[in-house]
Amino acid sequence: MLDGRTSTKAAYVSGNRLLDALPLNDRVDLEADLEIIALAAHKSTQSAGSVMGHVDFPIDAVLSVVATLENGDSVEVGTVGSEGFVESDAALGSGLSQRTSFCQVGGMVGRMTIGRFEARMTSGPFARLMRRNVRAALFSAQQFAACNVKHSILQRCARWLSMTDDRVGNADFTLTHEFLAIMLGVRRASVSEAADALQTMGAITYRRGAVTIVNRKLLNTTACECYEACKDAFAVALQV
Ligand SMILES: [Zn+2]
């Protein structure tokens, strides 16, 4: 159930921007409620239909929330890094995971039991921040619904890489064409074409699954408007 769990029991200091946006008084006892866990890439963190036992606040890990269809195909419907938490339904009082989530880029998360999360959701800045974050996540999901219909694979690929770059906080990460194709819900050949175009224009280099962002500004401006729109929505949500 807790696949990918490789170490525990470090104290939470900072690193999740959502938790770090809490006023100091509301942060003092956070470490008692958080277990720091190292997650390996591709490991599951929640399964659709299962009882939600915990909430994860990514520190430097990036988590994906995916919708799985009857034929087994999965498409990413949310990417969550240090600006948020998984899964956002917990803030709406849901006891069951509606979607499957897994670790997309390995790293650390702060894990809080659902009991402690719900206790903190009764009032105050914590509850306000979580609800504002859910609002931004909802905005993003709606934006991506439009994006998937209207924007090109090159724009979407640049958008996804820009978002992941912001969340990882590191210009280098590992990502296969196949994985990116699943995330974007497109054919692998189309992703290879888009990655080649981004490399040719000088935005990224790509070798054996390792992506290096060499011109962040160019990558960001090649992305569709959805990149900035969603980034802004989460930035506004961090204001208590
Ligand atoms: Zn878009």
CSV table of N, CA and C in Angstrom, one decimal, residues 130-224:
chain,number,residue,atom,x,y,z
A,130,MET,N,-5.9,25.2,2.5
A,130,MET,CA,-6.2,24.0,1.8
A,130,MET,C,-7.3,24.2,0.8
A,131,ARG,N,-8.3,24.9,1.2
A,131,ARG,CA,-9.5,25.1,0.3
A,131,ARG,C,-9.1,26.0,-0.9
A,132,ARG,N,-8.2,27.0,-0.6
A,132,ARG,CA,-7.8,27.8,-1.7
A,132,ARG,C,-7.0,27.0,-2.7
A,133,ASN,N,-6.2,26.0,-2.2
A,133,ASN,CA,-5.4,25.2,-3.1
A,133,ASN,C,-6.3,24.3,-3.9
A,134,VAL,N,-7.4,23.8,-3.3
A,134,VAL,CA,-8.3,22.9,-4.0
A,134,VAL,C,-9.0,23.7,-5.2
A,135,ARG,N,-9.2,25.0,-4.9
A,135,ARG,CA,-9.8,25.9,-5.9
A,135,ARG,C,-8.8,26.0,-7.1
A,136,ALA,N,-7.6,26.2,-6.8
A,136,ALA,CA,-6.5,26.3,-7.9
A,136,ALA,C,-6.4,25.0,-8.6
A,137,ALA,N,-6.5,23.8,-7.9
A,137,ALA,CA,-6.4,22.5,-8.6
A,137,ALA,C,-7.6,22.3,-9.5
A,138,LEU,N,-8.8,22.8,-9.0
A,138,LEU,CA,-10.0,22.7,-9.9
A,138,LEU,C,-9.9,23.5,-11.1
A,139,PHE,N,-9.4,24.7,-10.9
A,139,PHE,CA,-9.1,25.6,-12.1
A,139,PHE,C,-8.2,25.0,-13.1
A,140,SER,N,-7.1,24.3,-12.6
A,140,SER,CA,-6.2,23.7,-13.5
A,140,SER,C,-6.8,22.5,-14.2
A,141,ALA,N,-7.6,21.7,-13.5
A,141,ALA,CA,-8.2,20.6,-14.2
A,141,ALA,C,-9.1,21.1,-15.3
A,142,GLN,N,-9.8,22.2,-15.1
A,142,GLN,CA,-10.7,22.7,-16.1
A,142,GLN,C,-9.8,23.3,-17.3
A,143,GLN,N,-8.8,24.0,-16.9
A,143,GLN,CA,-7.9,24.5,-17.9
A,143,GLN,C,-7.3,23.4,-18.8
A,144,PHE,N,-6.9,22.3,-18.2
A,144,PHE,CA,-6.3,21.2,-18.9
A,144,PHE,C,-7.3,20.5,-19.8
A,145,ALA,N,-8.5,20.5,-19.4
A,145,ALA,CA,-9.6,20.0,-20.3
A,145,ALA,C,-9.6,20.8,-21.6
A,146,ALA,N,-9.6,22.1,-21.5
A,146,ALA,CA,-9.5,22.9,-22.7
A,146,ALA,C,-8.2,22.7,-23.4
A,147,CYS,N,-7.1,22.7,-22.7
A,147,CYS,CA,-5.8,22.5,-23.3
A,147,CYS,C,-5.7,21.3,-24.2
A,148,ASN,N,-6.2,20.2,-23.6
A,148,ASN,CA,-6.1,18.9,-24.3
A,148,ASN,C,-6.9,18.9,-25.7
A,149,VAL,N,-7.9,19.8,-25.8
A,149,VAL,CA,-8.7,19.8,-27.0
A,149,VAL,C,-8.1,20.8,-28.0
A,150,LYS,N,-7.6,22.0,-27.4
A,150,LYS,CA,-7.3,23.1,-28.3
A,150,LYS,C,-5.8,23.3,-28.6
A,151,HIS,N,-4.9,22.8,-27.7
A,151,HIS,CA,-3.5,23.2,-27.9
A,151,HIS,C,-2.7,22.1,-28.5
A,152,SER,N,-1.6,22.4,-29.2
A,152,SER,CA,-0.8,21.4,-29.9
A,152,SER,C,0.0,20.6,-29.0
A,153,ILE,N,0.5,19.5,-29.5
A,153,ILE,CA,1.3,18.6,-28.6
A,153,ILE,C,2.6,19.2,-28.3
A,154,LEU,N,3.2,20.0,-29.2
A,154,LEU,CA,4.4,20.7,-28.9
A,154,LEU,C,4.1,21.7,-27.7
A,155,GLN,N,3.1,22.5,-27.8
A,155,GLN,CA,2.7,23.4,-26.7
A,155,GLN,C,2.5,22.7,-25.4
A,156,ARG,N,1.8,21.6,-25.4
A,156,ARG,CA,1.4,20.8,-24.2
A,156,ARG,C,2.7,20.2,-23.6
A,157,CYS,N,3.5,19.7,-24.5
A,157,CYS,CA,4.8,19.1,-24.0
A,157,CYS,C,5.6,20.1,-23.3
A,158,ALA,N,5.7,21.3,-23.9
A,158,ALA,CA,6.5,22.4,-23.3
A,158,ALA,C,5.8,22.8,-22.0
A,159,ARG,N,4.5,22.8,-22.0
A,159,ARG,CA,3.8,23.2,-20.8
A,159,ARG,C,4.1,22.2,-19.7
A,160,TRP,N,4.0,20.9,-20.0
A,160,TRP,CA,4.2,19.9,-19.0
A,160,TRP,C,5.7,19.9,-18.5
A,161,LEU,N,6.6,20.1,-19.4
A,161,LEU,CA,8.0,20.2,-18.9
A,161,LEU,C,8.3,21.4,-18.1
A,162,SER,N,7.6,22.5,-18.4
A,162,SER,CA,7.8,23.8,-17.6
A,162,SER,C,7.2,23.6,-16.2
A,163,MET,N,6.1,22.9,-16.2
A,163,MET,CA,5.4,22.7,-14.9
A,163,MET,C,6.3,21.8,-14.0
A,164,THR,N,6.8,20.7,-14.6
A,164,THR,CA,7.6,19.8,-13.9
A,164,THR,C,8.9,20.4,-13.4
A,165,ASP,N,9.5,21.2,-14.3
A,165,ASP,CA,10.7,22.0,-13.9
A,165,ASP,C,10.5,22.9,-12.7
A,166,ASP,N,9.3,23.6,-12.7
A,166,ASP,CA,9.0,24.4,-11.5
A,166,ASP,C,8.9,23.6,-10.3
A,167,ARG,N,8.3,22.4,-10.4
A,167,ARG,CA,8.0,21.6,-9.2
A,167,ARG,C,9.2,20.9,-8.7
A,168,VAL,N,10.1,20.4,-9.7
A,168,VAL,CA,11.3,19.7,-9.2
A,168,VAL,C,12.3,20.7,-8.7
A,169,GLY,N,12.3,21.9,-9.3
A,169,GLY,CA,13.3,22.9,-8.8
A,169,GLY,C,14.7,22.6,-9.3
A,170,ASN,N,14.8,21.8,-10.4
A,170,ASN,CA,16.1,21.3,-10.9
A,170,ASN,C,16.0,21.2,-12.4
A,171,ALA,N,17.0,21.7,-13.1
A,171,ALA,CA,16.8,21.7,-14.6
A,171,ALA,C,17.0,20.3,-15.2
A,172,ASP,N,17.4,19.3,-14.4
A,172,ASP,CA,17.7,18.0,-15.0
A,172,ASP,C,16.7,17.0,-14.3
A,173,PHE,N,16.0,16.2,-15.1
A,173,PHE,CA,15.2,15.1,-14.6
A,173,PHE,C,15.1,14.0,-15.6
A,174,THR,N,14.7,12.9,-15.1
A,174,THR,CA,14.6,11.7,-16.0
A,174,THR,C,13.2,11.5,-16.4
A,175,LEU,N,13.0,11.2,-17.7
A,175,LEU,CA,11.7,11.1,-18.2
A,175,LEU,C,11.7,10.4,-19.6
A,176,THR,N,11.1,9.3,-19.7
A,176,THR,CA,11.1,8.6,-21.0
A,176,THR,C,10.0,9.2,-21.9
A,177,HIS,N,10.2,9.0,-23.2
A,177,HIS,CA,9.1,9.4,-24.2
A,177,HIS,C,7.8,8.7,-23.9
A,178,GLU,N,8.0,7.4,-23.5
A,178,GLU,CA,6.8,6.6,-23.3
A,178,GLU,C,6.0,7.1,-22.1
A,179,PHE,N,6.7,7.5,-21.0
A,179,PHE,CA,6.0,8.0,-19.9
A,179,PHE,C,5.3,9.4,-20.2
A,180,LEU,N,6.1,10.2,-20.9
A,180,LEU,CA,5.5,11.5,-21.2
A,180,LEU,C,4.2,11.3,-22.1
A,181,ALA,N,4.3,10.3,-23.0
A,181,ALA,CA,3.2,10.1,-23.9
A,181,ALA,C,1.9,9.7,-23.0
A,182,ILE,N,2.2,8.8,-22.0
A,182,ILE,CA,1.1,8.4,-21.1
A,182,ILE,C,0.5,9.7,-20.4
A,183,MET,N,1.4,10.5,-19.9
A,183,MET,CA,1.0,11.7,-19.2
A,183,MET,C,0.1,12.6,-20.0
A,184,LEU,N,0.5,12.7,-21.3
A,184,LEU,CA,-0.2,13.7,-22.2
A,184,LEU,C,-1.4,13.0,-22.9
A,185,GLY,N,-1.4,11.7,-22.8
A,185,GLY,CA,-2.5,10.9,-23.5
A,185,GLY,C,-2.3,11.0,-25.0
A,186,VAL,N,-1.1,11.0,-25.5
A,186,VAL,CA,-0.9,11.0,-27.0
A,186,VAL,C,0.1,9.8,-27.3
A,187,ARG,N,0.3,9.6,-28.7
A,187,ARG,CA,1.2,8.6,-29.1
A,187,ARG,C,2.6,8.9,-28.8
A,188,ARG,N,3.4,7.8,-28.6
A,188,ARG,CA,4.8,8.0,-28.3
A,188,ARG,C,5.6,8.8,-29.4
A,189,ALA,N,5.2,8.4,-30.7
A,189,ALA,CA,5.9,9.1,-31.8
A,189,ALA,C,5.6,10.6,-31.8
A,190,SER,N,4.4,11.0,-31.3
A,190,SER,CA,4.1,12.4,-31.3
A,190,SER,C,5.0,13.1,-30.2
A,191,VAL,N,5.2,12.4,-29.1
A,191,VAL,CA,6.0,13.0,-28.1
A,191,VAL,C,7.5,13.1,-28.5
A,192,SER,N,8.0,12.1,-29.3
A,192,SER,CA,9.3,12.1,-29.8
A,192,SER,C,9.5,13.3,-30.7
A,193,GLU,N,8.5,13.6,-31.6
A,193,GLU,CA,8.5,14.7,-32.5
A,193,GLU,C,8.6,16.0,-31.8
A,194,ALA,N,7.8,16.1,-30.7
A,194,ALA,CA,7.8,17.4,-29.9
A,194,ALA,C,9.1,17.6,-29.2
A,195,ALA,N,9.6,16.5,-28.6
A,195,ALA,CA,10.9,16.6,-27.9
A,195,ALA,C,12.0,17.0,-28.8
A,196,ASP,N,12.0,16.4,-30.1
A,196,ASP,CA,13.0,16.7,-31.1
A,196,ASP,C,12.9,18.2,-31.4
A,197,ALA,N,11.7,18.7,-31.6
A,197,ALA,CA,11.5,20.1,-31.9
A,197,ALA,C,12.0,21.0,-30.8
A,198,LEU,N,11.7,20.7,-29.6
A,198,LEU,CA,12.2,21.5,-28.4
A,198,LEU,C,13.7,21.4,-28.3
A,199,GLN,N,14.3,20.3,-28.7
A,199,GLN,CA,15.7,20.2,-28.7
A,199,GLN,C,16.4,21.0,-29.8
A,200,THR,N,15.8,20.9,-31.0
A,200,THR,CA,16.3,21.7,-32.1
A,200,THR,C,16.2,23.2,-31.9
A,201,MET,N,15.2,23.6,-31.3
A,201,MET,CA,15.0,25.1,-31.0
A,201,MET,C,15.9,25.6,-29.9
A,202,GLY,N,16.5,24.6,-29.1
A,202,GLY,CA,17.4,25.0,-28.1
A,202,GLY,C,16.8,25.1,-26.7
A,203,ALA,N,15.6,24.6,-26.5
A,203,ALA,CA,15.0,24.8,-25.2
A,203,ALA,C,15.4,23.7,-24.2
A,204,ILE,N,15.6,22.4,-24.8
A,204,ILE,CA,16.0,21.3,-23.9
A,204,ILE,C,17.1,20.5,-24.6
A,205,THR,N,17.8,19.7,-23.9
A,205,THR,CA,18.5,18.6,-24.5
A,205,THR,C,17.9,17.3,-23.9
A,206,TYR,N,18.0,16.2,-24.7
A,206,TYR,CA,17.3,15.0,-24.3
A,206,TYR,C,18.2,13.8,-24.7
A,207,ARG,N,18.6,13.0,-23.7
A,207,ARG,CA,19.4,11.9,-24.1
A,207,ARG,C,19.1,10.7,-23.1
A,208,ARG,N,18.8,9.6,-23.7
A,208,ARG,CA,18.4,8.4,-23.0
A,208,ARG,C,17.5,8.7,-21.8
A,209,GLY,N,16.5,9.4,-22.0
A,209,GLY,CA,15.5,9.7,-21.0
A,209,GLY,C,15.8,10.8,-20.0
A,210,ALA,N,17.0,11.3,-20.1
A,210,ALA,CA,17.4,12.4,-19.2
A,210,ALA,C,17.1,13.8,-19.9
A,211,VAL,N,16.3,14.6,-19.3
A,211,VAL,CA,15.9,15.9,-19.9
A,211,VAL,C,16.8,16.9,-19.2
A,212,THR,N,17.4,17.8,-19.9
A,212,THR,CA,18.0,19.0,-19.3
A,212,THR,C,17.4,20.2,-20.0
A,213,ILE,N,16.9,21.1,-19.1
A,213,ILE,CA,16.3,22.3,-19.6
A,213,ILE,C,17.4,23.3,-19.8
A,214,VAL,N,17.7,23.7,-21.0
A,214,VAL,CA,18.9,24.6,-21.3
A,214,VAL,C,18.4,26.1,-21.5
A,215,ASN,N,17.2,26.3,-21.9
A,215,ASN,CA,16.7,27.6,-22.0
A,215,ASN,C,15.2,27.7,-21.5
A,216,ARG,N,15.2,28.0,-20.2
A,216,ARG,CA,13.9,27.9,-19.5
A,216,ARG,C,12.9,28.9,-20.1
A,217,LYS,N,13.4,30.1,-20.4
A,217,LYS,CA,12.5,31.2,-20.9
A,217,LYS,C,11.9,30.7,-22.2
A,218,LEU,N,12.7,30.1,-23.1
A,218,LEU,CA,12.2,29.6,-24.4
A,218,LEU,C,11.2,28.5,-24.2
A,219,LEU,N,11.5,27.6,-23.3
A,219,LEU,CA,10.5,26.5,-23.0
A,219,LEU,C,9.2,27.1,-22.5
A,220,ASN,N,9.3,28.0,-21.6
A,220,ASN,CA,8.1,28.6,-21.0
A,220,ASN,C,7.2,29.3,-22.0
A,221,THR,N,7.9,30.0,-23.0
A,221,THR,CA,7.1,30.8,-24.0
A,221,THR,C,6.6,29.9,-25.1
A,222,THR,N,7.2,28.7,-25.2
A,222,THR,CA,6.7,27.7,-26.2
A,222,THR,C,5.5,27.0,-25.7
A,223,ALA,N,5.4,27.0,-24.3
A,223,ALA,CA,4.2,26.4,-23.7
A,223,ALA,C,3.0,27.2,-24.0
A,224,CYS,N,1.8,26.6,-24.0
A,224,CYS,CA,0.6,27.3,-24.2
A,224,CYS,C,0.3,28.2,-23.0
